[in-house]
GROMACS .gro file of C-alpha atoms in nm:
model
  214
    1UNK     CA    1   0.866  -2.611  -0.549
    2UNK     CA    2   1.224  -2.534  -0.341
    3UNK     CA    3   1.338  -2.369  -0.670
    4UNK     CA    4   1.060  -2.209  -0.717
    5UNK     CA    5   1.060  -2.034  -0.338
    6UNK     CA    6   1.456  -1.961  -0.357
    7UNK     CA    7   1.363  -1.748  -0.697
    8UNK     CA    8   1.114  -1.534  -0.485
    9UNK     CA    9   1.331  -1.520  -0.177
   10UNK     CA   10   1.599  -1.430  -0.389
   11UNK     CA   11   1.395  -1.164  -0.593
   12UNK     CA   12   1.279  -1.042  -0.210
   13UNK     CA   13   1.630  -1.000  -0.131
   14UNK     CA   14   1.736  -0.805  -0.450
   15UNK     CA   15   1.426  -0.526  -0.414
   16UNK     CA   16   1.485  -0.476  -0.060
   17UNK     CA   17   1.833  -0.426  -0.079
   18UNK     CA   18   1.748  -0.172  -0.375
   19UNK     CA   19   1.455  -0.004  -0.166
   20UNK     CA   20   1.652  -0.027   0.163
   21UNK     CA   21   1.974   0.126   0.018
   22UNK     CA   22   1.753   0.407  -0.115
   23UNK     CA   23   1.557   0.486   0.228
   24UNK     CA   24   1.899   0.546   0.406
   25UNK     CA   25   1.987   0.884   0.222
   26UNK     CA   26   1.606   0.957   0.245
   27UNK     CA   27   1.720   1.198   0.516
   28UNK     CA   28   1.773   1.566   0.353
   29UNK     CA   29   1.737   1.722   0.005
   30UNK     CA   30   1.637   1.558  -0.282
   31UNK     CA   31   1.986   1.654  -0.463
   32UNK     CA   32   2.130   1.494  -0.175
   33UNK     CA   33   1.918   1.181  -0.186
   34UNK     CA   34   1.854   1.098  -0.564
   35UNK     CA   35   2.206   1.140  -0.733
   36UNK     CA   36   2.255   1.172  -1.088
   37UNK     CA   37   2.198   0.799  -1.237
   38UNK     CA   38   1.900   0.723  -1.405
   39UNK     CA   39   1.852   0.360  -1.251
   40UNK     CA   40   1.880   0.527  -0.893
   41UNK     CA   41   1.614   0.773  -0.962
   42UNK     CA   42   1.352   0.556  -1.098
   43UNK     CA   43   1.381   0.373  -0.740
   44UNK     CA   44   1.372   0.723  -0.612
   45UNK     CA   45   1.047   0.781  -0.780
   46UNK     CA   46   0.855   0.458  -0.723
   47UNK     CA   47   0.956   0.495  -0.361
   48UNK     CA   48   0.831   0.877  -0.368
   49UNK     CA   49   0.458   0.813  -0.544
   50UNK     CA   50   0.379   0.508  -0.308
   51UNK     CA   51   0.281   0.727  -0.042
   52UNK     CA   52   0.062   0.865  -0.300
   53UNK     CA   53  -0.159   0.559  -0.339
   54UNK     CA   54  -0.318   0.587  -0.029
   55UNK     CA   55  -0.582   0.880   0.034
   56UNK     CA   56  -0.374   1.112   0.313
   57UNK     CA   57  -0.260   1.433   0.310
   58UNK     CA   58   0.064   1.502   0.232
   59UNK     CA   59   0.107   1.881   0.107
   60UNK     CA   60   0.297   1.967  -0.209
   61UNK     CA   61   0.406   1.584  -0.245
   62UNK     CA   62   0.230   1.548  -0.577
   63UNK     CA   63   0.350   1.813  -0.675
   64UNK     CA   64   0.732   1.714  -0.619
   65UNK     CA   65   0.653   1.398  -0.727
   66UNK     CA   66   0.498   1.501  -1.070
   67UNK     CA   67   0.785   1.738  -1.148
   68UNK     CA   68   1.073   1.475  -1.059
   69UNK     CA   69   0.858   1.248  -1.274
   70UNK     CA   70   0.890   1.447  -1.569
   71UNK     CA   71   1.261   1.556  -1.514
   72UNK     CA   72   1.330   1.136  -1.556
   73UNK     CA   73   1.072   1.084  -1.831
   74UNK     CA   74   1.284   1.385  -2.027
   75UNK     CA   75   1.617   1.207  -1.933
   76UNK     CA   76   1.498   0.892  -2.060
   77UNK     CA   77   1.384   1.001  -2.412
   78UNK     CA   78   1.732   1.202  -2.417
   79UNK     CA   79   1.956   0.924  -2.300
   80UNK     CA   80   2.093   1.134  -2.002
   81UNK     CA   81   2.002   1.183  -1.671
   82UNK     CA   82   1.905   1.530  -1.616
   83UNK     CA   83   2.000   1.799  -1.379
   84UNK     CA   84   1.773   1.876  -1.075
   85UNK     CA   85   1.661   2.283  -1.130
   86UNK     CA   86   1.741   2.447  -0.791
   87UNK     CA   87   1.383   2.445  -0.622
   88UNK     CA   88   1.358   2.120  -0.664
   89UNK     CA   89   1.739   2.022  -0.574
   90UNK     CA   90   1.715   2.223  -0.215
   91UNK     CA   91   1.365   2.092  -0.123
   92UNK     CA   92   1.339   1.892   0.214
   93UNK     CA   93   1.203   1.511   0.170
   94UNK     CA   94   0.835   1.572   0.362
   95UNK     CA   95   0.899   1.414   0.678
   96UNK     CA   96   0.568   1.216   0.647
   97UNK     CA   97   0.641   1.140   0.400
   98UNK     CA   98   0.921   0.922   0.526
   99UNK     CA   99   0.746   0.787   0.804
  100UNK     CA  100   0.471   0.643   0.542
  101UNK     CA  101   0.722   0.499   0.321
  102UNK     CA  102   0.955   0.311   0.633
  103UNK     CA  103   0.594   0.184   0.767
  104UNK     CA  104   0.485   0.037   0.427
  105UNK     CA  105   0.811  -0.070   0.304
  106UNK     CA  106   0.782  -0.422   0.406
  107UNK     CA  107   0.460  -0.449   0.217
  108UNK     CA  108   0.573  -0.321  -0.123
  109UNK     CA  109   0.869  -0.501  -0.104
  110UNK     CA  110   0.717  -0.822  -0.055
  111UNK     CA  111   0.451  -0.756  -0.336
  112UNK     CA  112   0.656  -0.570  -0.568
  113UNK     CA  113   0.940  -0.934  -0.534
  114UNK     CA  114   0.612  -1.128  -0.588
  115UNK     CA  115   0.516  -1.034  -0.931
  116UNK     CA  116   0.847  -0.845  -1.050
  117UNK     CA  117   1.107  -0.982  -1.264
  118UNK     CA  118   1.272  -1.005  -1.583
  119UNK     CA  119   1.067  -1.067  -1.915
  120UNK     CA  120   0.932  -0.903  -2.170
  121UNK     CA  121   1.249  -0.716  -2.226
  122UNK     CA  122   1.190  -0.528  -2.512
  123UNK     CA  123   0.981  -0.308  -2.311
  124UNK     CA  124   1.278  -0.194  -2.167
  125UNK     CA  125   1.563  -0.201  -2.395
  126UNK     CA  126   1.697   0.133  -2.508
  127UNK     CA  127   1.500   0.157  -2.831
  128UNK     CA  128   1.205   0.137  -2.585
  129UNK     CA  129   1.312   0.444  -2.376
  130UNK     CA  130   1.146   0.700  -2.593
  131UNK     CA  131   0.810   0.545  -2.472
  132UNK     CA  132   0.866   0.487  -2.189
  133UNK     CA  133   0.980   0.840  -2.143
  134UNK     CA  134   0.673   0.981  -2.291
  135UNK     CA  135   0.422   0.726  -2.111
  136UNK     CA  136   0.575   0.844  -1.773
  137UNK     CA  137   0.573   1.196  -1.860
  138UNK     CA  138   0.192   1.169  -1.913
  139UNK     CA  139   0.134   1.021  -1.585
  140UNK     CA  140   0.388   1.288  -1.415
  141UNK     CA  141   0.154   1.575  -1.563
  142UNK     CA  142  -0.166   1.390  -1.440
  143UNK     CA  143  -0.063   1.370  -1.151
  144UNK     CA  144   0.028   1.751  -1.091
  145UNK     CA  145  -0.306   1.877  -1.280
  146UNK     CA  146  -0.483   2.016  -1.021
  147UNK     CA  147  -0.870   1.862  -1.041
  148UNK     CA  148  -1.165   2.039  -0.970
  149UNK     CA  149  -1.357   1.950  -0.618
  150UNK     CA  150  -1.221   1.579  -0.639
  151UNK     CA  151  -1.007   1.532  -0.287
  152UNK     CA  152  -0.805   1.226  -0.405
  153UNK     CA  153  -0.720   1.186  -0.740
  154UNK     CA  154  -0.387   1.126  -0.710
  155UNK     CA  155  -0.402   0.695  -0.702
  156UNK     CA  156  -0.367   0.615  -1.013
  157UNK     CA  157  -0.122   0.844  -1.124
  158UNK     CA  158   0.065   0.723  -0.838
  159UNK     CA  159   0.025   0.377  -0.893
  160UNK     CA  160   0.097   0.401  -1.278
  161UNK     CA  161   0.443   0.605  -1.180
  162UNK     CA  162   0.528   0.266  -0.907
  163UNK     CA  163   0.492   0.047  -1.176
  164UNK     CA  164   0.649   0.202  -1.473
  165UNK     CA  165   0.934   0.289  -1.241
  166UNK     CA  166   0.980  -0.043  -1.053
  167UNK     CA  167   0.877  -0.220  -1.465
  168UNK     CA  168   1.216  -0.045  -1.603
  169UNK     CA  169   1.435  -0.101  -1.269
  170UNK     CA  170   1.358  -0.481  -1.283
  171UNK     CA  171   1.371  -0.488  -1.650
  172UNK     CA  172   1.000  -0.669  -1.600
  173UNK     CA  173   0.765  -0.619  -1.960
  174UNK     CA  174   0.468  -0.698  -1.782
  175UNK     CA  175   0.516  -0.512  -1.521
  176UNK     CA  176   0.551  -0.192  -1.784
  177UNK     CA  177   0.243  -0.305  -1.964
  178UNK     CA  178  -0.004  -0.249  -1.685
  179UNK     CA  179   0.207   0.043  -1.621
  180UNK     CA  180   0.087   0.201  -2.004
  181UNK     CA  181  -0.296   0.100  -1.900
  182UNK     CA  182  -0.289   0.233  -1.564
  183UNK     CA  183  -0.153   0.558  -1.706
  184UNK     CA  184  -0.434   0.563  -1.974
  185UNK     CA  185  -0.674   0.543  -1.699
  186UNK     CA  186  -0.559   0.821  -1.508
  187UNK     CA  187  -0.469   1.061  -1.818
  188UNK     CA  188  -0.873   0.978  -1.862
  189UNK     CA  189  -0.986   1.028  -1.512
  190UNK     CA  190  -0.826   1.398  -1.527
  191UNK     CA  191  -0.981   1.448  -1.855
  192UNK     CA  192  -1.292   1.322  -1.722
  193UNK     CA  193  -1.285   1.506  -1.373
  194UNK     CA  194  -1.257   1.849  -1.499
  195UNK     CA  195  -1.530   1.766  -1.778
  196UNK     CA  196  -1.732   1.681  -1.501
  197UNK     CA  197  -1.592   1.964  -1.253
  198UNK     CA  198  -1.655   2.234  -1.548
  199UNK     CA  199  -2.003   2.058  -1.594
  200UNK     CA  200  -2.085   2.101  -1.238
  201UNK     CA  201  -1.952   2.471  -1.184
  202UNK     CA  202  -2.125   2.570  -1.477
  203UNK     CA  203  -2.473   2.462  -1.357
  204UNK     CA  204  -2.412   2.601  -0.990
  205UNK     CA  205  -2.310   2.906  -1.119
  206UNK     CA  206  -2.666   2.902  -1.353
  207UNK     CA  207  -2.860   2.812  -1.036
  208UNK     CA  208  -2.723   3.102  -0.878
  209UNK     CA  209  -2.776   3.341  -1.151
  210UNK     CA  210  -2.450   3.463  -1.237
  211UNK     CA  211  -2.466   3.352  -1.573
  212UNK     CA  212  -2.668   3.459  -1.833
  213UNK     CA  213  -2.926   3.163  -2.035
  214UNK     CA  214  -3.000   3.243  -2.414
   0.00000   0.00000   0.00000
């Protein structure tokens, strides 16, 4: 029982220091903020999409998020980290979205020590990083697909970018694996939504007359 609550007080201590070390260059561009090492931005981008799991507004954050999501996923099926294009480099952190992340940081941290740690490890050894590269660059581009009339469809794209992204940071399998089902489920969702969205437009534009019925 003591070992068993210094390994979790000890695995609290080792994400917060990651998270917290992260948060303090939160302040300015994302060049600035995410340097150029693979490990560092994969703690960038959890951090970034958590925001994203709760239904607010933050404008354009998905967006940024998506697009640094696929600029890892690339680096990690290529071995190298790659280089942030310029709109993306200069872009301001969105101040709320800074104030969510400092006001929910305690939270993650203490769930994210809870069930996160090393196993599985074949998940994320370097022969892995090809799929894990390609799993995460399917959630970065649900994520930015814009979806018809749905408001808030950004959760589990979000939450399938915080776990793939903490899974290979803490070297945790498991972790990973939910990560690939969660994914799944929102590449689905989006497929799903604008069947559904196309469905809907369709018959509202029939209703109204502006298409023609053979």
């Amino acid at each position: 029982m003591i070992k068993s609550e210094f390994l979790k007080h000890r695995r609290r201590a080792a994400v917060e220091r990651i998270a917290r070390a992260h948060l303090t260059s939160m302040d300015g561009t994302m060049a600035d903020a995410v340097g150029q090492c693979n490990r560092q931005r994969l703690v960038w981008l959890g951090l970034l999409a958590m925001p994203l799991l709760f239904p607010v507004a933050l404008p354009g954050m998905a967006s940024v998020v998506g697009a640094f999501c696929l600029l890892i996923a690339f680096g990690l099926c290529n071995g190298e980290p790659v280089r942030l294009p310029g709109w993306l480099a200069n872009r301001e952190i969105n101040g709320r979205a800074t104030m969510l992340l400092k006001g929910m940081i305690n939270r993650a941290i203490n769930i994210i020590a809870l069930v996160g740690r090393p196993r599985m490890l074949s998940l994320s050894n370097k022969p892995a990083r090809v799929l894990n590269g390609l799993v995460l660059s399917a959630a970065g581009l649900s994520m930015m697909v814009p979806v018809p009339i749905i408001s808030f469809d950004n959760v589990l794209p979000a939450l399938a970018i915080v776990l793939i992204s903490w899974g290979l940071r803490l070297r945790d399998g498991l972790m990973l694996l939910v990560g690939y089902l969660v994914t799944l489920a929102a590449v689905a969702s989006v497929i799903l939504l604008w069947w559904g969205g196309t469905l809907a437009a369709t018959e509202l534009l029939s209703m109204a007359g502006l298409t023609s019925s053979r």
